[in-house]
Coordinates of C-alpha atoms (C1' of nucleotides) in Angstrom, one line a residue:
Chain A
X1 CA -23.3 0.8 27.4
X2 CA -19.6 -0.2 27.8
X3 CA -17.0 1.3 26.0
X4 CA -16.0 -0.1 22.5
X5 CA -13.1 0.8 20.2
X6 CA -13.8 2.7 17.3
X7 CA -14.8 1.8 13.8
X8 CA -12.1 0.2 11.6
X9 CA -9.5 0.3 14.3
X10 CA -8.4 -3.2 15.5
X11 CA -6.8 -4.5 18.7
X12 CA -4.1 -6.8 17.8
X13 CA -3.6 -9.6 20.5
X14 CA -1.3 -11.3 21.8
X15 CA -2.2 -14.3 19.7
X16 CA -1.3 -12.2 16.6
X17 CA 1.6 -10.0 17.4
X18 CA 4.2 -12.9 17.0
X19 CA 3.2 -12.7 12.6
X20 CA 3.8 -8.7 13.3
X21 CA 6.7 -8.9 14.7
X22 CA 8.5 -11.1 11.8
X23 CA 6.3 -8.9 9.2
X24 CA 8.0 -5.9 10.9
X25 CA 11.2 -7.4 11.3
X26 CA 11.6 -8.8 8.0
X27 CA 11.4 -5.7 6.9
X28 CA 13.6 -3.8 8.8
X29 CA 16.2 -6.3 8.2
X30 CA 15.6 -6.0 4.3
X31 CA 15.6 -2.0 4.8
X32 CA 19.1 -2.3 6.8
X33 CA 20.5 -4.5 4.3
X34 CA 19.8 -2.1 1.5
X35 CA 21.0 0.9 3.7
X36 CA 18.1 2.5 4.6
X37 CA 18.2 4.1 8.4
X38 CA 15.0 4.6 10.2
X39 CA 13.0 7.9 10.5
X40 CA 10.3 8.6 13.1
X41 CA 8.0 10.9 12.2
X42 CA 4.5 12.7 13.9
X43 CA 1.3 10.6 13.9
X44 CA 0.0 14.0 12.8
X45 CA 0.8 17.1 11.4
X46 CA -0.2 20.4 9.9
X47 CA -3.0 20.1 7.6
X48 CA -1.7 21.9 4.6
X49 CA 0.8 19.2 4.5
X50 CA -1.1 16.5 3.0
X51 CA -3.3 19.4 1.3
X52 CA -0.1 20.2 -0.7
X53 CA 1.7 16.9 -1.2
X54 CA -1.2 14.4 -1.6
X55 CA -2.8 16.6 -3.9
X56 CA -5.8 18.7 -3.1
X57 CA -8.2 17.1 -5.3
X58 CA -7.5 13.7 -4.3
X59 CA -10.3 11.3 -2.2
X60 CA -7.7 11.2 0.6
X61 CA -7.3 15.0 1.3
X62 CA -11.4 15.6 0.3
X63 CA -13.4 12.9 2.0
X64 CA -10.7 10.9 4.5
X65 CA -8.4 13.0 6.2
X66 CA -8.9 12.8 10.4
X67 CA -8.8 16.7 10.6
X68 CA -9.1 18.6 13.7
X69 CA -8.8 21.7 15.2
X70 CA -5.7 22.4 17.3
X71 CA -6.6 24.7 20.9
X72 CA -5.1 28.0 18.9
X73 CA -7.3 27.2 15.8
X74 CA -4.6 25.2 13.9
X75 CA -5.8 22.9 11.8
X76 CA -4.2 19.5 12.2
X77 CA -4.6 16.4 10.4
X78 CA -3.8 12.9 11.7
X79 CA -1.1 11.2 8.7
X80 CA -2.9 9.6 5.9
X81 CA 0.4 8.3 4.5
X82 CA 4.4 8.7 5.4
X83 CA 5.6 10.2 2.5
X84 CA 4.8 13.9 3.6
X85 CA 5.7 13.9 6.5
X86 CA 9.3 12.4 5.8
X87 CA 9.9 15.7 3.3
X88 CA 9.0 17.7 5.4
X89 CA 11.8 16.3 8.3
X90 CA 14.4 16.2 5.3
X91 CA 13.4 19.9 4.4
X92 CA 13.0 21.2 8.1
X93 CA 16.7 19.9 9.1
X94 CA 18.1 20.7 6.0
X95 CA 19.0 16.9 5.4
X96 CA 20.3 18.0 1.8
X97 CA 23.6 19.5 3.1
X98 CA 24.5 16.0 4.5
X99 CA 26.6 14.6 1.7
X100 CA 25.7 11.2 2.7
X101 CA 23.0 9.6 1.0
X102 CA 19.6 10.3 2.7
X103 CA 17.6 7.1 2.6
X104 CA 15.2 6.3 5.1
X105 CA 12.6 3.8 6.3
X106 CA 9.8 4.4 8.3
X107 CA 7.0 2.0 9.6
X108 CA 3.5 2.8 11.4
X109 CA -0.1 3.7 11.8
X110 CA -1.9 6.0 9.4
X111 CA -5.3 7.3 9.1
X112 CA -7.8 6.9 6.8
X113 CA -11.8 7.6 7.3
X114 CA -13.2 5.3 4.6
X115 CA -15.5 2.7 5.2
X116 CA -13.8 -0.3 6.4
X117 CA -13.4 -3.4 4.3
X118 CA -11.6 -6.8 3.7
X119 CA -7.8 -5.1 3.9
X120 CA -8.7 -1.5 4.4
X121 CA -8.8 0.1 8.2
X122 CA -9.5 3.6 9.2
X123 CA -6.4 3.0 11.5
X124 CA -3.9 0.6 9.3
X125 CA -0.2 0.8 9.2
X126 CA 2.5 1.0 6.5
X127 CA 6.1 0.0 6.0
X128 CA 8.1 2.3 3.5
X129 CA 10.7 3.9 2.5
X130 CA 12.4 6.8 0.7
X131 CA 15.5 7.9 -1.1
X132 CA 16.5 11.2 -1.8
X133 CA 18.9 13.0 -3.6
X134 CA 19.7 10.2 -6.3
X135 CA 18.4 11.2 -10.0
X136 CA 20.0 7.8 -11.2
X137 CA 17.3 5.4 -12.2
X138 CA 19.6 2.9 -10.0
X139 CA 17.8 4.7 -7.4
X140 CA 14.1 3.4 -8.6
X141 CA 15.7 -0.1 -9.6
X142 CA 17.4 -0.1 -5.7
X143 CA 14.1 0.4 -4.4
X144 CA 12.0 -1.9 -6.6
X145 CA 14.4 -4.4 -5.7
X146 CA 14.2 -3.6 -1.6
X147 CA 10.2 -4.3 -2.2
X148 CA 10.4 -7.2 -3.7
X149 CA 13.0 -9.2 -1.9
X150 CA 11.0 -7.7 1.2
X151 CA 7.9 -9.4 0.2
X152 CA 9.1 -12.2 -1.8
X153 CA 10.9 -12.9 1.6
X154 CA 7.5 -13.3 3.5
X155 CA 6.8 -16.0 0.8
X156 CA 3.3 -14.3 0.0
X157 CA 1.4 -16.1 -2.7
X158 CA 1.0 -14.9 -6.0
X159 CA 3.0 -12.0 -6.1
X160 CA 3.4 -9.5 -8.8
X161 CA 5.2 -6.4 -9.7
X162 CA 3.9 -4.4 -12.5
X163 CA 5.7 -1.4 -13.3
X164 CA 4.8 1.5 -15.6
X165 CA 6.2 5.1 -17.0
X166 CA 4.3 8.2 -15.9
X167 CA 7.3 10.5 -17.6
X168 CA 7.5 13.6 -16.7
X169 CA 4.7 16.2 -15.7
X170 CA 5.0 18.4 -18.9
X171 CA 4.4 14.4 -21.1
X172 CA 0.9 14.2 -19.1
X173 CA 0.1 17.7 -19.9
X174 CA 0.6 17.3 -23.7
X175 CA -0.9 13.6 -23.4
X176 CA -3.6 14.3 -21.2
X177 CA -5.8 16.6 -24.2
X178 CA -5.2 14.1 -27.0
X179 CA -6.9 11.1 -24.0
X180 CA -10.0 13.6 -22.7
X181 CA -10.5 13.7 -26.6
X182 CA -10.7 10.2 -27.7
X183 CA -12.8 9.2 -23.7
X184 CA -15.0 12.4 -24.6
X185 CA -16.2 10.5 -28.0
X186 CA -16.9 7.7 -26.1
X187 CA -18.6 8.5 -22.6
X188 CA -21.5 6.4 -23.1
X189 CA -19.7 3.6 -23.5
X190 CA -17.8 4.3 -19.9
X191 CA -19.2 3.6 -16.4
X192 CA -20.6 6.5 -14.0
X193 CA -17.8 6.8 -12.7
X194 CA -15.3 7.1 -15.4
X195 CA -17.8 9.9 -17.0
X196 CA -16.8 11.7 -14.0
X197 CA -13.1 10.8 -13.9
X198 CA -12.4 12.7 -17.7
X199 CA -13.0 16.0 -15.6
X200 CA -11.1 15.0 -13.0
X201 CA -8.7 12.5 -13.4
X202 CA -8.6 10.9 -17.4
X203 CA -5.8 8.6 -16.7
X204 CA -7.4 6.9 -13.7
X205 CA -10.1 5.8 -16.8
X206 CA -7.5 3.5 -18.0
X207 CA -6.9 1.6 -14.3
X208 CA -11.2 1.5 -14.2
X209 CA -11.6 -2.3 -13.7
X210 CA -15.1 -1.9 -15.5
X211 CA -15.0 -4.5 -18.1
X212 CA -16.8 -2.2 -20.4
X213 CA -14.4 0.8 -19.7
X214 CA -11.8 -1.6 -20.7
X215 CA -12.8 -2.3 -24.0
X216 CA -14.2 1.5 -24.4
X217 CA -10.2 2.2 -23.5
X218 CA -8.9 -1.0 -25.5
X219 CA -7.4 1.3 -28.5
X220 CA -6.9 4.8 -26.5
X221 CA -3.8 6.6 -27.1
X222 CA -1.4 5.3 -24.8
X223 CA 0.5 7.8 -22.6
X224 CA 3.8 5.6 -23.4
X225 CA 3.7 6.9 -26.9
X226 CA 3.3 10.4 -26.0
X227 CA 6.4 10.7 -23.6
X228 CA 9.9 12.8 -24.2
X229 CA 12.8 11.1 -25.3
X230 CA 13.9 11.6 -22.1
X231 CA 11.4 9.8 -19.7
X232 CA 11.4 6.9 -22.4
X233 CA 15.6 6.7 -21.8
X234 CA 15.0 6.9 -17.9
X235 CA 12.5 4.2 -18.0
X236 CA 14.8 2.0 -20.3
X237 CA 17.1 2.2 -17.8
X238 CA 14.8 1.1 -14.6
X239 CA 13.9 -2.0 -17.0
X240 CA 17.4 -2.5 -17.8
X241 CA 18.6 -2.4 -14.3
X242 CA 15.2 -5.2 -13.2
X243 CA 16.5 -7.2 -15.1
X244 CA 20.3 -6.8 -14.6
X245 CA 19.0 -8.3 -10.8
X246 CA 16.4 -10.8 -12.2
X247 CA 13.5 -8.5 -11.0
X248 CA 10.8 -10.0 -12.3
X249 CA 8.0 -7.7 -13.5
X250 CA 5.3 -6.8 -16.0
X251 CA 4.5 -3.7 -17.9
X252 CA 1.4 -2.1 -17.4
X253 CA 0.6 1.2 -19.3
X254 CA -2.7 1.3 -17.5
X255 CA -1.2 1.6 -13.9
X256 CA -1.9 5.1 -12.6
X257 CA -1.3 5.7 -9.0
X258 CA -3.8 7.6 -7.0
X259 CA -1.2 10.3 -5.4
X260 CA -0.2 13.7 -7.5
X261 CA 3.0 13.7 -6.9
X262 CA 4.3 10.9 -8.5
X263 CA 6.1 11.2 -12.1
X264 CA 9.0 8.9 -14.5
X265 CA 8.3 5.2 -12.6
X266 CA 5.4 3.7 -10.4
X267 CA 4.9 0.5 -9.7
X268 CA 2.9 -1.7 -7.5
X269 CA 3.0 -5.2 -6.6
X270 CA -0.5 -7.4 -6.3
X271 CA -1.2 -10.8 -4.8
X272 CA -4.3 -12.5 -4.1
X273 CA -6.8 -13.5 -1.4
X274 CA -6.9 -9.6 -0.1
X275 CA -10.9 -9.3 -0.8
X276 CA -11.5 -6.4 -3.3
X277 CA -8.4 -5.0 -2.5
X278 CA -5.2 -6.4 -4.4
X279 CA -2.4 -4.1 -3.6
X280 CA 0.1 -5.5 -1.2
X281 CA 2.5 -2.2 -1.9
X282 CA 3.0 1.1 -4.0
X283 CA 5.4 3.5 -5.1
X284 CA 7.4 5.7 -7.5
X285 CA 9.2 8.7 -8.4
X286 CA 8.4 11.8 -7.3
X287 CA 11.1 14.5 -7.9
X288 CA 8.7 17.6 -7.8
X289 CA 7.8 17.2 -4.7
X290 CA 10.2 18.3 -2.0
X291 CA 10.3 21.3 -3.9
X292 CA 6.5 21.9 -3.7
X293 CA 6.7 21.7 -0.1
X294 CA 8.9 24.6 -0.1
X295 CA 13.1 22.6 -0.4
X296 CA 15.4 22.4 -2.9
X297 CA 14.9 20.4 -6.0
X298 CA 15.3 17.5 -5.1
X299 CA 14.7 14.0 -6.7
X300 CA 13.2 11.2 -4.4
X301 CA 11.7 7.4 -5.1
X302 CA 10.0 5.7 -2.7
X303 CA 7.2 2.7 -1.5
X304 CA 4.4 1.9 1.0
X305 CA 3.2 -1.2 1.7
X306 CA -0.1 -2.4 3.7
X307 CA 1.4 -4.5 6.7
X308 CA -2.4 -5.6 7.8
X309 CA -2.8 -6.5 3.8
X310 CA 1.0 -8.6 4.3
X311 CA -1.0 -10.3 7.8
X312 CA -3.8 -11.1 5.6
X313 CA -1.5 -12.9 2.9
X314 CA 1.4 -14.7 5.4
X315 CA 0.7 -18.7 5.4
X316 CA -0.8 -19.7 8.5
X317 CA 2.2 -20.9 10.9
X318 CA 4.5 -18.2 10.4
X319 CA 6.0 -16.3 12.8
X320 CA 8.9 -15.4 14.8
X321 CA 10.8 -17.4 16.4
X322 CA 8.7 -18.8 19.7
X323 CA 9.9 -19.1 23.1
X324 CA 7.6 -20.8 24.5
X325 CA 9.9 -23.8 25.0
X326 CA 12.6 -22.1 26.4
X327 CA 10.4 -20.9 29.2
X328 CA 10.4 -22.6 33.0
X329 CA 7.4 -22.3 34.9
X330 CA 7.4 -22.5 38.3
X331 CA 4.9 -24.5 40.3
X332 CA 5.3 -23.0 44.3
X333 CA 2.5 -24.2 46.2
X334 CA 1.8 -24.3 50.0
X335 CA 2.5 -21.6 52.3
X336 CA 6.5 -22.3 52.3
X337 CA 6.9 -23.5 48.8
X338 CA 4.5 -20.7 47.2
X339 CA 7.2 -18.2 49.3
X340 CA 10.6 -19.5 47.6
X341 CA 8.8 -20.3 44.0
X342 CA 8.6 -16.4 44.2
X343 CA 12.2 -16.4 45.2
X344 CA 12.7 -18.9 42.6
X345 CA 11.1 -17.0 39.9
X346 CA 12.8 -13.3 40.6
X347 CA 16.1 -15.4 40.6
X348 CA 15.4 -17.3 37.3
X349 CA 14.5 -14.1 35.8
X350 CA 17.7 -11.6 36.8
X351 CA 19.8 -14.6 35.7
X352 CA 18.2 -14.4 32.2
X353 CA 15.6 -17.3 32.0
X354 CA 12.1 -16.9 30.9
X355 CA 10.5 -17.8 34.1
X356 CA 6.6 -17.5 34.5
X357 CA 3.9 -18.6 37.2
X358 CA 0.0 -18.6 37.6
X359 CA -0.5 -17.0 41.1
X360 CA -4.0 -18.1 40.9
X361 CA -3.3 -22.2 40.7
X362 CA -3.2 -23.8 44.2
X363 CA -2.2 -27.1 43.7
X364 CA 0.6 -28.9 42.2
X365 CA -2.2 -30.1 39.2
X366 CA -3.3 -26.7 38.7
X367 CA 0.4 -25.3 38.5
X368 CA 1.3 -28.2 35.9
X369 CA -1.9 -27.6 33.9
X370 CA -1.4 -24.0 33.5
X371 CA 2.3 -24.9 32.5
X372 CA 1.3 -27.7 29.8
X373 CA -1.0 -24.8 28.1
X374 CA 1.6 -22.6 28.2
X375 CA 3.6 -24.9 26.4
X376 CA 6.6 -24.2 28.7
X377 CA 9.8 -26.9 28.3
X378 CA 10.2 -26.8 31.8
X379 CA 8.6 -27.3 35.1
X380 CA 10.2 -26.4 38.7
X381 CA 7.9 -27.9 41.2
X382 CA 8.2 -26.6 44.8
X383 CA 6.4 -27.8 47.5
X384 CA 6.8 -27.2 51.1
X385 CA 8.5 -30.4 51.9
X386 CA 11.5 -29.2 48.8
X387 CA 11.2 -25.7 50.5
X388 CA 11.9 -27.5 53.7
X389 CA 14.8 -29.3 52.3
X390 CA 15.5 -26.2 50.5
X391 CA 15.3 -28.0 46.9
X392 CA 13.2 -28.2 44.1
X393 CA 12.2 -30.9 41.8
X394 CA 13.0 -29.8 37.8
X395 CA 10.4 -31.8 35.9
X396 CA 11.1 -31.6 31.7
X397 CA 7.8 -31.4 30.2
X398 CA 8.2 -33.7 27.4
X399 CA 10.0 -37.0 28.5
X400 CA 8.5 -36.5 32.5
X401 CA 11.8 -36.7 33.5
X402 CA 12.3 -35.2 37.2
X403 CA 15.8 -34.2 38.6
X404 CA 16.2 -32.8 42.2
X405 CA 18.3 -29.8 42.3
X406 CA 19.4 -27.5 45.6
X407 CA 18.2 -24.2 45.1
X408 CA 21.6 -22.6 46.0
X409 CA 22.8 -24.1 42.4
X410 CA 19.3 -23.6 41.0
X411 CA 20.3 -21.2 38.2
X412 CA 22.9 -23.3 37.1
X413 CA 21.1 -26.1 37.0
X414 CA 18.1 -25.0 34.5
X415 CA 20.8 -23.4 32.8
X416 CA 22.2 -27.0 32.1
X417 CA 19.2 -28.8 31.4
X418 CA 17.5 -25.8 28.9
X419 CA 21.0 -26.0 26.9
X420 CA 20.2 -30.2 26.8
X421 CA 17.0 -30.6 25.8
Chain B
rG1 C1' -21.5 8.7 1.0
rU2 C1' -24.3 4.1 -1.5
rG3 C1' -25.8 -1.1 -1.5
rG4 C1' -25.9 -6.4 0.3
rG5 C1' -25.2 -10.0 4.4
rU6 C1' -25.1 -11.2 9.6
rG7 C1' -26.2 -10.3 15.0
rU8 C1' -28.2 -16.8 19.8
rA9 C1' -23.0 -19.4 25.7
rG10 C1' -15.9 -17.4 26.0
rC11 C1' -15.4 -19.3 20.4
rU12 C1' -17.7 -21.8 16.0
rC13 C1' -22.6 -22.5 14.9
rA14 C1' -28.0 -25.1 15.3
rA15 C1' -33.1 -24.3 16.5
rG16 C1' -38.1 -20.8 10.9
rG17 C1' -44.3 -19.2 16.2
rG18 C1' -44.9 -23.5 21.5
rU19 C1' -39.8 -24.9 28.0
rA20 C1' -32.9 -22.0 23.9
rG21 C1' -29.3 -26.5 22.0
rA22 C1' -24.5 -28.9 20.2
rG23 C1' -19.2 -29.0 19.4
rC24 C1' -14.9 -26.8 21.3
rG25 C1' -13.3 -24.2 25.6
rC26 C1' -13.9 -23.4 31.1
rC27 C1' -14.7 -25.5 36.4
rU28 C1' -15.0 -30.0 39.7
rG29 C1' -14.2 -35.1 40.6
rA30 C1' -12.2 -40.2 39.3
rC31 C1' -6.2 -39.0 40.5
rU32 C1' -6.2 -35.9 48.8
rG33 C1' 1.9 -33.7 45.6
rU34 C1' 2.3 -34.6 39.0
rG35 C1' 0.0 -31.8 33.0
rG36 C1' -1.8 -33.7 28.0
rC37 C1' -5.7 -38.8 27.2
rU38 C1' -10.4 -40.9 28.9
rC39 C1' -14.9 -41.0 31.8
rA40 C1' -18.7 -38.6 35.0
rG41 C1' -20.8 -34.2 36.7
rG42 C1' -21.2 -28.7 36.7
rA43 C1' -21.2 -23.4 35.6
rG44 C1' -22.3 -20.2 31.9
rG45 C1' -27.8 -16.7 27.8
rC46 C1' -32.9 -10.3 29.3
rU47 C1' -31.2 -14.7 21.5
rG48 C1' -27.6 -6.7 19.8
rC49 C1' -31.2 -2.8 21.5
rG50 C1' -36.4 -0.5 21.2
rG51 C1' -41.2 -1.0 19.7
rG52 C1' -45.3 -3.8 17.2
rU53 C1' -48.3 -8.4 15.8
rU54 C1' -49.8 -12.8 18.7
rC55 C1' -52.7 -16.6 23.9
rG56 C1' -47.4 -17.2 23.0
rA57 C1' -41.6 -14.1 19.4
rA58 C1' -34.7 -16.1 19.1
rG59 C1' -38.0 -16.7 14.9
rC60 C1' -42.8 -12.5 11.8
rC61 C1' -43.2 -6.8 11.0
rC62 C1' -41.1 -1.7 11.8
rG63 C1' -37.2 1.1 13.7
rU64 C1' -32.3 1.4 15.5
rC65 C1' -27.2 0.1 16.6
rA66 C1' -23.1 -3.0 15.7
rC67 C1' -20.2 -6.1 12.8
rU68 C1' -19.1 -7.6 7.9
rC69 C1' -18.6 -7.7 2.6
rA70 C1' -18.8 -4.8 -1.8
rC71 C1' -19.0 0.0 -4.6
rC72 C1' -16.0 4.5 -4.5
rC73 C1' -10.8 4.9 -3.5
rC74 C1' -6.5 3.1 -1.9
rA75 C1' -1.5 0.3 1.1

RNA sequence: GUGGGUGUAGCUCAAGGGUAGAGCGCCUGACUGUGGCUCAGGAGGCUGCGGGUUCGAAGCCCGUCACUCACCCCA
């Protein structure tokens, strides 16, 4: 039985990295723009961690944390998310006495053990970011605006932003008895599920895309006419700010986000063609939170996005920039010319051409084949009888055209006719 | 955790009880030092695995594993 890589956990080859890499660097270049520096956090921490910050009581910290025991008994938890572990960096190295402003970006694998689907992986990875210290709903509308430009850059299809006011933890207390009320009149009207869900999470009922928990919830006290004063200013303010950019975005009172901590906005951008799953990326405000995990007060907004759930989305072509015709392949074959194509290839390479070779091709066919699949611009053919002369033959791939150059001016010469063509 | 679908050549898929096939890809030659195109030839399979029924199983039955989609939940 040979060795196979684990359930939900993908390989990603060489034939796909190129959409990665602009998917990755898109972002990062949206994240520098908007001054957000990069963070590197652990690929897994302390248990209680995600316990505390995720919320206990959450699917993610009951049923689909990768938890293990460390050699002293420790219990350790491979990262379901970013977010906690980025706190607890700012927290641990006090990054609240810097009195720059602490925004950071942070891109990588997490772990989830749920069964895998169209756009969900037990190992997937996340782009996000975070911003702490700033109370102003700027702040939210800053990082609202970093998501969409990011994704809107990508040109994904369909795209969405729907946006919605939590308030603040003390609204959903005083709302959260008036909606168990009104959902208690009507459970059997409501799905399995959502009978569940008034124990355990009521506002979740409202996001239940059962079409008969949707007219069950139709008339339900909405939570945006139970909120403070206070939360309903902040929120004006993140509107006002969308659309002092031309942010475009929709209101969605029914958009709860799975996470605890999150309070004042959340939002989430959709797109289609992701199977079941629809969110591309997620975030809000959480200002309780650094505080829970044992720092100051501190406010924070924030986002995650899926980048497998981006790969799914990207039209077909894209990706970066290819340099597949800026390469030279070099066909050495026969006992001499085989010996300076090495040469050849060593010398290409320090001077700073892409220079490959197939060591398995013996024959000048062979060599050329491998370098029409390659797709390289270039070939620098290299027999004995050039090896003899010490020369080569430089052979562009496209127009046939052949030019014999010395090999003492080689570098000079490919130089010349890669800037040409 | 629950339910559906699918497992046949490197890839995409045919064959619905009677010798396992096609397209693409791969290798060789036509072209002995010039790629793509064309033509001719060739290699490649315990039909996921284990049992059962049958004269005979890729196919039918039972089990099992894997992949996949969906529920749940989420990025």
């Amino acid at each position: 039985m040979t060795i196979k890589g684990i359930k939900g956990v993908k390989d990603l080859l060489p034939e796909e990295t190129p959409r990665w890499r602009l998917i990755e660097e898109t972002a990062r270049r949206w994240a520098g723009l908007y001054g957000y520096r990069e963070i590197r956090v652990p690929i897994f921490e302390v248990t209680a961690l995600f316990a505390r910050s995720i919320g206990a009581s959450t699917d993610i910290v009951e049923k689909e944390m990768y938890t293990f025991p460390d050699r002293d008994g420790t219990s350790l938890t491979l990262r379901p998310e970013g977010t906690a572990g980025t706190v607890r960096a700012y927290i641990e190295h006090n990054r609240a006495a810097d009195p720059l402003p602490q925004k950071y970006f942070y891109t990588g694998p997490m772990f989830r053990h749920e069964r895998p689907q169209a756009g969900r992986l037990r190992q997937f990875h996340q782009f996000g970011v975070e911003s702490f210290g700033t109370a102003d709903p700027k702040a939210d509308v800053e990082v609202i605006a970093l998501l969409w430009r990011f994704l809107s850059d990508l040109q994904l299809p369909a795209l969405t932003l729907e946006v919605n006011n939590l308030g603040y933890t003390t609204d959903r207390e005083a709302y959260r008895p008036t909606l168990v009320a009104y959902l208690a009149d009507r459970t059997a009207a409501l799905c399995g599920n959502c009978q569940r869900r008034i124990e355990t999470n009521p506002l979740r009922v409202l996001d239940c895309k059962v079409p008969e928990c949707r007219t069950a919830t139709e008339n339900a006290p909405a939570l945006a006419d139970s909120l403070s004063d206070k939360a309903r200013a902040y929120f004006a303010s993140v509107l006002q700010g969308l659309n002092a950019i031309g942010i475009p975005y929709r209101q969605n009172h029914r958009l709860v986000r799975g996470l605890d901590y999150y309070c004042l906005t959340t939002f989430e951008v959709t797109t289609t063609n992701l199977g079941a799953q629809n969110a591309v990326g997620a975030g809000g405000r959480y200002d309780g939170l650094v505080e829970t995990l044992g720092g100051p007060p501190t406010p924070a907004v924030g986002f995650a996005v899926g980048l497998e759930r981006i790969a799914m989305m990207l039209p077909e072509g894209a990706s970066a920039s290819s340099e597949k015709n800026r390469t030279i392949y070099v066909a050495g074959f026969g006992e001499r010319g085989s010996a300076a194509g090495l040469a050849a290839l060593e010398e290409l390479r320090r001077a700073g051409v892409i220079a490959v070779s197939d060591f398995r091709a013996g024959t000048l066919k062979a060599h050329l084949r491998q370098a029409d699949r390659l797709g390289c611009g270039f070939s620098l053919i290299l027999g004995d009888d050039e090896a003899q002369k010490g020369s080569a033959v430089l052979r562009n791939m496209q127009t046939k055209a052949q030019i014999e150059t010395l090999l003492s001016s080689l570098v000079s010469q490919v130089k010349n006719s890669l800037a040409s063509s």
